[in-house]
Amino acid sequence: MIQLEHVHFNYGKREILHDINLTLEKGRIVGVVGESGSGKTTLSQVILGAQKPTKGQVHRSNQRILPIFQHASQSFNPDMTIGASMSEALKYYNKTQSAEVQQRLEQLMVSLKLPQELLRQRPGQVSGGQLQRLNIIRTLIFQPELLICDEITANLDVIAEQHVIDILTAYHRETHQSMLVISHDLAFLQQFVDEFVVLKDGRIVDYFECSDLFDEQRATYTKELVAVYEE
């Protein structure tokens, strides 16, 4: 579980997050939505521990919090095959033997219907959608207790986006671990999150179950986002 109590964060004199109170329960998928500059990425950095709050407290019971970011190409060595790059990271993190790492990789590739030959390619030889799926797989093998996804489908087409949703939902179904998924895309989030956090100008202006997205009681800003989504 992650709990934020009265968290503020400033860049110099500019306030990015204001009085954030949020609890991420084990096993829940939380979608964070808001326009650019609303504080979504800063919130994820504070939860991850990459940034310290200017004021307030962050309590973490999760032992393993891992992020996945938008640009998968920056996560792989361009001079190594994808398989070698993934195996190197896994061996370093899990201290497992290369044969075990290879077996785990191959099993996950099969379960997600990704061809094995992708592991023999270099990053520049595969599509952006395939590379992001491989990037997600590499992180999921680490079995994070909280997975933070920051705009991971921003540059993907609809088919590649659906593949990402399939991977995340399959992982959650198997492990029941928590996820924080940041996106400006309500349609993407609505397909699999349990609840929404709506950020505007660094403040939480709405917080509700996914099933209540179209409720008349939603905040004015949430309704504006929904109206854009329905266009």
PDB file of C-alpha atoms in Angstrom, residues 29-118:
ATOM      1  CA  ILE A  29      -5.509  -0.448 -10.751  1.00  0.00           C
ATOM      2  CA  VAL A  30      -5.670   3.330 -10.453  1.00  0.00           C
ATOM      3  CA  GLY A  31      -5.838   5.569 -13.506  1.00  0.00           C
ATOM      4  CA  VAL A  32      -4.476   9.115 -13.214  1.00  0.00           C
ATOM      5  CA  VAL A  33      -5.870  11.488 -15.812  1.00  0.00           C
ATOM      6  CA  GLY A  34      -5.428  15.174 -16.549  1.00  0.00           C
ATOM      7  CA  GLU A  35      -4.149  17.461 -19.257  1.00  0.00           C
ATOM      8  CA  SER A  36      -0.463  18.173 -19.854  1.00  0.00           C
ATOM      9  CA  GLY A  37       1.076  20.113 -16.973  1.00  0.00           C
ATOM     10  CA  SER A  38      -1.475  18.925 -14.417  1.00  0.00           C
ATOM     11  CA  GLY A  39       1.189  17.198 -12.294  1.00  0.00           C
ATOM     12  CA  LYS A  40       0.645  13.566 -13.320  1.00  0.00           C
ATOM     13  CA  THR A  41       4.285  12.679 -13.944  1.00  0.00           C
ATOM     14  CA  THR A  42       5.487  14.559 -10.858  1.00  0.00           C
ATOM     15  CA  LEU A  43       2.973  12.597  -8.784  1.00  0.00           C
ATOM     16  CA  SER A  44       4.376   9.340 -10.153  1.00  0.00           C
ATOM     17  CA  GLN A  45       7.935  10.471  -9.394  1.00  0.00           C
ATOM     18  CA  VAL A  46       7.004  11.257  -5.788  1.00  0.00           C
ATOM     19  CA  ILE A  47       5.318   7.864  -5.371  1.00  0.00           C
ATOM     20  CA  LEU A  48       8.319   6.140  -6.938  1.00  0.00           C
ATOM     21  CA  GLY A  49      10.680   7.973  -4.594  1.00  0.00           C
ATOM     22  CA  ALA A  50      12.559   9.722  -7.397  1.00  0.00           C
ATOM     23  CA  GLN A  51      11.400  13.087  -6.020  1.00  0.00           C
ATOM     24  CA  LYS A  52      10.945  14.084  -2.373  1.00  0.00           C
ATOM     25  CA  PRO A  53       7.879  16.097  -1.375  1.00  0.00           C
ATOM     26  CA  THR A  54       8.422  19.712  -0.407  1.00  0.00           C
ATOM     27  CA  LYS A  55       5.880  19.104   2.364  1.00  0.00           C
ATOM     28  CA  GLY A  56       3.871  16.108   3.494  1.00  0.00           C
ATOM     29  CA  GLN A  57       4.522  12.396   3.903  1.00  0.00           C
ATOM     30  CA  VAL A  58       4.671   9.359   1.610  1.00  0.00           C
ATOM     31  CA  HIS A  59       4.264   5.984   3.315  1.00  0.00           C
ATOM     32  CA  ARG A  60       5.294   2.923   1.291  1.00  0.00           C
ATOM     33  CA  SER A  61       4.651  -0.661   2.347  1.00  0.00           C
ATOM     34  CA  ASN A  62       5.481  -1.886  -1.167  1.00  0.00           C
ATOM     35  CA  GLN A  63       9.005  -3.303  -1.381  1.00  0.00           C
ATOM     36  CA  ARG A  64       9.294  -3.206  -5.161  1.00  0.00           C
ATOM     37  CA  ILE A  65       7.963  -0.238  -7.152  1.00  0.00           C
ATOM     38  CA  LEU A  66       8.955  -0.133 -10.811  1.00  0.00           C
ATOM     39  CA  PRO A  67       8.115   2.303 -13.626  1.00  0.00           C
ATOM     40  CA  ILE A  68       7.503   1.920 -17.339  1.00  0.00           C
ATOM     41  CA  PHE A  69       7.908   5.075 -19.396  1.00  0.00           C
ATOM     42  CA  GLN A  70       6.711   6.294 -22.767  1.00  0.00           C
ATOM     43  CA  HIS A  71       9.898   5.911 -24.825  1.00  0.00           C
ATOM     44  CA  ALA A  72      10.771   2.205 -24.970  1.00  0.00           C
ATOM     45  CA  SER A  73      13.735   2.837 -27.275  1.00  0.00           C
ATOM     46  CA  GLN A  74      15.602   4.492 -24.393  1.00  0.00           C
ATOM     47  CA  SER A  75      15.318   1.302 -22.329  1.00  0.00           C
ATOM     48  CA  PHE A  76      17.327  -0.892 -24.698  1.00  0.00           C
ATOM     49  CA  ASN A  77      20.961  -0.820 -25.804  1.00  0.00           C
ATOM     50  CA  PRO A  78      20.828  -0.126 -29.574  1.00  0.00           C
ATOM     51  CA  ASP A  79      23.976  -2.208 -30.150  1.00  0.00           C
ATOM     52  CA  MET A  80      22.658  -5.365 -28.464  1.00  0.00           C
ATOM     53  CA  THR A  81      19.915  -7.748 -29.472  1.00  0.00           C
ATOM     54  CA  ILE A  82      16.707  -7.296 -27.519  1.00  0.00           C
ATOM     55  CA  GLY A  83      17.110 -10.733 -25.941  1.00  0.00           C
ATOM     56  CA  ALA A  84      20.660  -9.982 -24.779  1.00  0.00           C
ATOM     57  CA  SER A  85      19.633  -6.607 -23.386  1.00  0.00           C
ATOM     58  CA  MET A  86      16.710  -8.121 -21.486  1.00  0.00           C
ATOM     59  CA  SER A  87      18.756 -11.040 -20.153  1.00  0.00           C
ATOM     60  CA  GLU A  88      21.523  -8.731 -18.932  1.00  0.00           C
ATOM     61  CA  ALA A  89      19.064  -6.661 -16.921  1.00  0.00           C
ATOM     62  CA  LEU A  90      17.304  -9.713 -15.514  1.00  0.00           C
ATOM     63  CA  LYS A  91      20.500 -11.433 -14.422  1.00  0.00           C
ATOM     64  CA  TYR A  92      21.684  -8.273 -12.692  1.00  0.00           C
ATOM     65  CA  TYR A  93      18.403  -7.754 -10.869  1.00  0.00           C
ATOM     66  CA  ASN A  94      17.406 -11.319  -9.990  1.00  0.00           C
ATOM     67  CA  LYS A  95      20.876 -12.895  -9.772  1.00  0.00           C
ATOM     68  CA  THR A  96      19.564 -15.831 -11.757  1.00  0.00           C
ATOM     69  CA  GLN A  97      21.436 -18.022 -14.203  1.00  0.00           C
ATOM     70  CA  SER A  98      21.194 -17.231 -17.881  1.00  0.00           C
ATOM     71  CA  ALA A  99      19.387 -20.491 -18.703  1.00  0.00           C
ATOM     72  CA  GLU A 100      16.674 -19.676 -16.159  1.00  0.00           C
ATOM     73  CA  VAL A 101      16.322 -16.136 -17.476  1.00  0.00           C
ATOM     74  CA  GLN A 102      16.014 -17.379 -21.044  1.00  0.00           C
ATOM     75  CA  GLN A 103      13.365 -19.906 -20.068  1.00  0.00           C
ATOM     76  CA  ARG A 104      11.276 -17.283 -18.255  1.00  0.00           C
ATOM     77  CA  LEU A 105      11.550 -14.894 -21.175  1.00  0.00           C
ATOM     78  CA  GLU A 106      10.490 -17.528 -23.682  1.00  0.00           C
ATOM     79  CA  GLN A 107       7.521 -18.601 -21.572  1.00  0.00           C
ATOM     80  CA  LEU A 108       6.260 -15.038 -21.327  1.00  0.00           C
ATOM     81  CA  MET A 109       6.793 -14.444 -25.034  1.00  0.00           C
ATOM     82  CA  VAL A 110       4.682 -17.506 -25.833  1.00  0.00           C
ATOM     83  CA  SER A 111       1.903 -16.567 -23.420  1.00  0.00           C
ATOM     84  CA  LEU A 112       1.687 -13.077 -24.963  1.00  0.00           C
ATOM     85  CA  LYS A 113       1.887 -14.386 -28.533  1.00  0.00           C
ATOM     86  CA  LEU A 114       5.112 -12.562 -29.396  1.00  0.00           C
ATOM     87  CA  PRO A 115       7.416 -14.326 -31.878  1.00  0.00           C
ATOM     88  CA  GLN A 116      10.694 -15.590 -30.422  1.00  0.00           C
ATOM     89  CA  GLU A 117      12.659 -14.092 -33.305  1.00  0.00           C
ATOM     90  CA  LEU A 118      12.048 -10.622 -31.854  1.00  0.00           C
TER      91      LEU A 118
END
